[in-house]
Structure formats: structure tokens, C-alpha cells
Amino acid sequence: MPKPRLIIANWKSQKTFREVDAWLSRFVDLMRPHLDELREPGKPQIVIAPPYPFVDRVDAVLRSLDLNNIRLGVQDLSPYPAGKYTGAVSVRNLEGWEIKYAIVGHSERRRYFKENEHDVSNKVNQAIESAIVPVVCLDQGDIQVQADAIGRKQLSKCVVAYEPVESIGTGLSQSVAQVLPVVKQIKAVFGDVPIIYGGSVTEVQVDEYLLATDGVLVGGASLDPNEFFKLVKKAMLFE
Ligand code: PGA
């Protein structure tokens, strides 16, 4: 059976509590008539990755839906276990929430927070130890370097997000023709792991990426529940 496609909403550091509540209530209203359909095998898995202060809110709402196909994600993790690391969120802090995925190594983390491939590798290990699936974000130049740092044993437990830096938040998404060879390259290094694309994905072109990859990582187009719902609806047409 083909792997279910992943649609990950990455809100980055946007939104207030009020905006999160409004988003959740609108999105759930829109999704409600489609929940049974989403339960069918092969339908996409939707992941919402809010900023940490809102994780509890999103967790509560997703639990109330009791759906295997809408899951909670986080945008980052501490590379260290629980301990004396002021400001960091360790996997132990997350116990009690039903977190399925953790985005790690996003180019914004690498660029603004100076994370390197070893930090990302440590985050991958922390996630895997806690049964959280790491979604490792890579640009083309990071593939081999990052895989070497992660090490053979853990590679097969990752999801890889191909995220060309120049496409993130710019509206300049890569064409599928550009994405395909990189997907091949990632497969050659990571093996047969799910590979998703991120970089200015909207509901207009999401279907093209879903034909070529195992899913999408959506930033800007996930902030508005109506826009994100349209994208999800299109993804639900894929088996
Ligand atoms: P974008 O962000 O959809 O706003 O380009 C994607 C990402 O950073 O993962």
C-alpha cells in the first residue's frame, strides 16, 4: 500500500491565543463533514505544528476529534535531554501530549539560530528516543552532510522535507521538474523514507507536489484556516 501523504502546517512563530482558537474552531467546522472520509485508508495525514505556547490548545482539540489522520507536531526540539538547559524544550517536557512529529533543521533554525548538522542530528536522536518522528528539513546542499551526521541507523526513521531556501516564504516555489531529481538524490542517501516538499506551497499547486512526493510542508498557506482547508480538500482526492 502506498504511504499516506503528509500535509504539515507550520505556523512558525505566528499567531496569538485568540487567533489560534479562531483558527481551530474554523478549521474543525470546515473539516467536520469530511472526517469520516479522512478516516478511510490511504487518506492524507494532516499535521498541525503550532508554536509551543499553543501546543496544549491544539492537542486538546485534536484529541476531541479522535482521528488518527489529524496529528500534532512541534516545530523544534532541544538537542539535549531534560536538564540544565535554560529556555530549551526537551522531549521529556512533551510527555503527556500526543506529539507525532517534530520538525528539525528548518533552514530558519539553521540561519537565524546557527544550528548545524550535529545539532540537528542530536534533535533527531532525541525525537526518535521518544517515539516522535523527526521531519528533517534539507536544502540540496545539506543532504549528504546531514545524513552523515545523523548516521545510518537513524536515517530510515526520518521523514525528509526538501525545502529549497529560496522558495521559503517567497512565492517562488520550485517546479515539480526541479523537485524530482532532488527527491531521487535524497532517496539515494536516506533510503526509502517519506520525502515531502516545502516552499511556497498553496492549494493552487499542491496536487502537483502530491503526485511527485509523499507530502508537503506548508508555511504561509497554513495560517488561514480557509486556505489551508482548501489545500487539505485537494489532498484528500489523492489515494
Ligand atoms: P512557506 O514555508 O510555505 O511559507 O514557503 C514553508 C516552510 O518554511 O516550511
Coordinates of C-alpha atoms and ligand atoms in Angstrom, one line a residue:
M1 CA 0.0 0.0 0.0
P2 CA 1.4 3.5 -0.8
K3 CA 2.4 5.6 2.2
P4 CA -0.3 8.1 3.3
R5 CA 0.6 11.6 2.2
L6 CA 1.7 14.1 4.8
I7 CA 0.3 17.6 4.9
I8 CA 2.2 19.6 7.6
A9 CA 1.1 23.0 8.7
N10 CA 4.0 25.0 10.1
W11 CA 2.7 28.2 11.7
K12 CA 6.3 29.3 12.6
S13 CA 6.2 32.0 15.3
Q14 CA 2.9 33.5 14.2
K15 CA -0.4 33.8 16.0
T16 CA -1.9 34.8 19.4
F17 CA -4.0 32.6 21.7
R18 CA -7.1 34.2 20.3
E19 CA -6.1 33.7 16.7
V20 CA -5.3 30.1 17.5
D21 CA -8.7 29.5 19.0
A22 CA -10.4 31.1 16.0
W23 CA -8.3 29.0 13.6
L24 CA -9.1 25.8 15.4
S25 CA -12.8 26.5 15.6
R26 CA -13.0 27.4 11.9
F27 CA -10.9 24.5 10.7
V28 CA -12.8 22.0 12.7
D29 CA -16.1 23.3 11.4
L30 CA -14.8 23.0 7.9
M31 CA -13.4 19.6 8.4
R32 CA -16.4 18.1 10.3
P33 CA -18.4 16.9 7.3
H34 CA -15.2 15.2 5.9
L35 CA -13.9 13.5 9.0
D36 CA -15.4 10.1 8.0
E37 CA -13.8 10.3 4.6
L38 CA -10.4 11.2 6.3
R39 CA -10.6 8.0 8.3
E40 CA -10.6 5.9 5.1
P41 CA -7.3 4.1 4.4
G42 CA -4.9 5.9 2.2
K43 CA -6.2 9.4 3.0
P44 CA -3.6 12.0 3.9
Q45 CA -2.3 12.6 7.4
I46 CA -2.7 16.2 8.4
V47 CA -0.2 17.6 10.9
I48 CA -0.5 20.9 12.8
A49 CA 2.7 22.3 14.2
P50 CA 1.9 25.3 16.3
P51 CA 4.4 27.4 18.4
Y52 CA 4.9 25.8 21.8
P53 CA 2.6 28.1 23.8
F54 CA -0.3 26.8 21.7
V55 CA 0.5 23.1 21.7
D56 CA -1.8 22.4 24.6
R57 CA -4.7 24.1 22.9
V58 CA -4.2 22.2 19.6
D59 CA -3.6 18.9 21.5
A60 CA -6.9 19.3 23.3
V61 CA -8.8 20.0 20.1
L62 CA -7.2 17.2 18.1
R63 CA -7.9 14.7 21.0
S64 CA -11.5 15.7 20.9
L65 CA -11.7 14.8 17.2
D66 CA -10.1 11.4 18.0
L67 CA -8.8 11.0 14.5
N68 CA -5.7 9.2 13.5
N69 CA -5.3 11.4 10.5
I70 CA -5.0 14.8 12.1
R71 CA -2.0 14.9 14.3
L72 CA 0.1 17.2 16.4
G73 CA 3.6 18.3 15.5
V74 CA 6.2 20.6 17.0
Q75 CA 8.5 22.9 15.1
D76 CA 11.6 22.2 17.1
L77 CA 13.1 20.3 20.0
S78 CA 16.0 20.6 22.3
P79 CA 19.1 18.7 21.1
Y80 CA 19.7 17.8 24.8
P81 CA 17.8 15.6 27.2
A82 CA 16.0 17.1 30.2
G83 CA 18.4 19.0 32.3
K84 CA 20.0 22.4 32.9
Y85 CA 19.4 24.0 29.5
T86 CA 17.6 27.2 30.1
G87 CA 15.0 28.0 27.5
A88 CA 15.1 24.7 25.7
V89 CA 12.2 22.3 25.4
S90 CA 13.3 18.7 25.9
V91 CA 11.4 15.7 24.8
R92 CA 10.6 15.0 28.5
N93 CA 8.7 18.3 28.7
L94 CA 6.5 17.0 26.0
E95 CA 5.3 13.9 27.8
G96 CA 1.5 13.8 28.0
W97 CA 0.9 15.5 24.7
E98 CA 0.2 13.3 21.7
I99 CA 3.0 14.6 19.6
K100 CA 3.6 12.5 16.5
Y101 CA 6.1 14.6 14.5
A102 CA 8.9 17.2 15.2
I103 CA 10.2 19.4 12.5
V104 CA 14.0 19.7 12.9
G105 CA 16.7 21.5 11.0
H106 CA 14.4 24.0 9.3
S107 CA 16.5 26.5 7.3
E108 CA 15.2 29.3 9.5
R109 CA 16.7 27.5 12.6
R110 CA 20.0 26.9 10.7
R111 CA 20.1 30.5 9.5
Y112 CA 18.9 32.6 12.5
F113 CA 19.8 30.3 15.3
K114 CA 23.0 29.0 13.8
E115 CA 22.1 25.3 14.1
N116 CA 24.5 22.9 12.4
E117 CA 24.1 19.4 11.2
H118 CA 25.3 18.0 14.6
D119 CA 22.6 19.9 16.5
V120 CA 20.0 18.6 14.0
S121 CA 21.4 15.1 14.4
N122 CA 21.0 15.3 18.2
K123 CA 17.5 16.5 17.8
V124 CA 16.8 13.5 15.5
N125 CA 18.0 11.2 18.3
Q126 CA 16.0 12.9 20.9
A127 CA 12.9 12.6 18.8
I128 CA 13.4 9.0 17.9
E129 CA 14.1 8.0 21.5
S130 CA 10.7 9.4 22.4
A131 CA 8.8 7.8 19.5
I132 CA 8.4 11.1 17.8
V133 CA 9.0 11.1 14.0
P134 CA 11.7 13.7 13.0
V135 CA 10.9 15.7 9.9
V136 CA 14.4 16.7 8.8
C137 CA 14.4 19.8 6.6
L138 CA 17.1 20.0 4.0
D139 CA 18.2 22.1 1.1
Q140 CA 20.0 20.3 -1.7
G141 CA 23.5 21.1 -0.3
D142 CA 22.6 19.7 3.1
I143 CA 21.6 16.2 2.0
Q144 CA 24.8 14.3 2.3
V145 CA 26.3 16.3 5.2
Q146 CA 23.1 15.9 7.2
A147 CA 22.8 12.2 6.5
D148 CA 26.4 11.6 7.6
A149 CA 25.8 13.5 10.8
I150 CA 22.6 11.5 11.6
G151 CA 24.2 8.2 10.9
R152 CA 23.0 5.1 9.0
K153 CA 20.9 3.6 11.8
Q154 CA 18.6 6.5 12.3
L155 CA 18.1 7.6 8.7
S156 CA 15.3 5.1 8.0
K157 CA 13.3 6.6 10.9
C158 CA 13.2 10.1 9.4
V159 CA 10.8 11.9 7.2
V160 CA 12.7 14.3 4.9
A161 CA 11.4 17.6 3.8
Y162 CA 13.1 19.1 0.8
E163 CA 13.0 22.8 1.3
P164 CA 14.9 24.9 -1.2
V165 CA 15.8 28.1 0.8
E166 CA 14.9 30.5 -2.0
S167 CA 11.4 29.1 -2.1
I168 CA 10.5 29.5 1.5
G169 CA 8.0 32.3 2.1
T170 CA 8.9 33.9 -1.3
G171 CA 6.1 32.7 -3.5
L172 CA 8.8 31.2 -5.8
S173 CA 8.0 27.5 -5.4
Q174 CA 10.2 25.1 -7.3
S175 CA 8.6 23.3 -10.2
V176 CA 8.0 19.6 -9.9
A177 CA 10.6 19.1 -12.6
Q178 CA 13.1 20.7 -10.3
V179 CA 12.0 18.8 -7.2
L180 CA 12.0 15.3 -8.7
P181 CA 15.8 14.9 -9.2
V182 CA 16.4 16.1 -5.6
V183 CA 13.8 13.6 -4.3
K184 CA 15.8 10.9 -6.2
Q185 CA 19.0 12.2 -4.6
I186 CA 17.5 12.2 -1.1
K187 CA 16.3 8.6 -1.7
A188 CA 19.7 7.5 -2.7
V189 CA 21.1 8.8 0.6
F190 CA 18.3 8.3 3.1
G191 CA 16.7 5.2 1.6
D192 CA 13.0 4.6 1.1
V193 CA 11.8 7.2 3.6
P194 CA 8.8 9.6 3.1
I195 CA 10.0 12.7 1.3
I196 CA 7.9 15.8 1.2
Y197 CA 8.4 19.2 -0.4
G198 CA 8.2 22.6 1.3
G199 CA 8.5 26.1 -0.2
S200 CA 5.5 28.4 -1.1
V201 CA 3.1 25.6 -1.5
T202 CA -0.5 26.7 -1.9
E203 CA -3.8 25.0 -2.7
V204 CA -3.2 26.0 -6.3
Q205 CA -0.3 23.8 -7.0
V206 CA -0.4 21.3 -4.1
D207 CA -1.7 18.5 -6.3
E208 CA 1.4 18.7 -8.5
Y209 CA 3.7 18.1 -5.4
L210 CA 1.5 15.3 -4.2
L211 CA 2.0 13.4 -7.5
A212 CA 5.7 13.8 -7.2
T213 CA 6.3 13.4 -3.4
D214 CA 4.9 12.0 -0.2
G215 CA 3.5 15.3 1.0
V216 CA 4.0 19.0 1.7
L217 CA 5.2 21.3 4.4
V218 CA 3.1 24.4 4.3
G219 CA 4.0 27.7 6.0
G220 CA 2.2 30.8 4.8
A221 CA -0.7 28.9 3.3
S222 CA -1.5 27.2 6.6
L223 CA -2.1 30.4 8.5
D224 CA -5.6 31.0 7.2
P225 CA -7.9 28.1 8.1
N226 CA -10.0 28.6 4.9
E227 CA -6.9 28.5 2.7
F228 CA -5.5 25.5 4.5
F229 CA -8.8 23.6 4.3
K230 CA -8.9 24.1 0.5
L231 CA -5.4 22.6 0.3
V232 CA -6.4 19.7 2.5
K233 CA -9.5 19.1 0.5
K234 CA -7.4 18.8 -2.7
A235 CA -5.0 16.4 -0.9
M236 CA -7.9 14.2 0.1
L237 CA -8.5 13.4 -3.6
F238 CA -5.2 11.5 -3.6
E239 CA -5.2 7.9 -2.6
Ligands
PGA1 P1 6.2 28.7 3.1 O1 7.1 28.0 4.3 O2 5.1 27.7 2.7 O3 5.7 29.9 3.7 O4 7.1 28.9 2.0 C1 7.4 26.6 4.2 C2 8.4 26.2 5.3 O5 9.1 27.1 5.7 O6 8.4 25.1 5.7

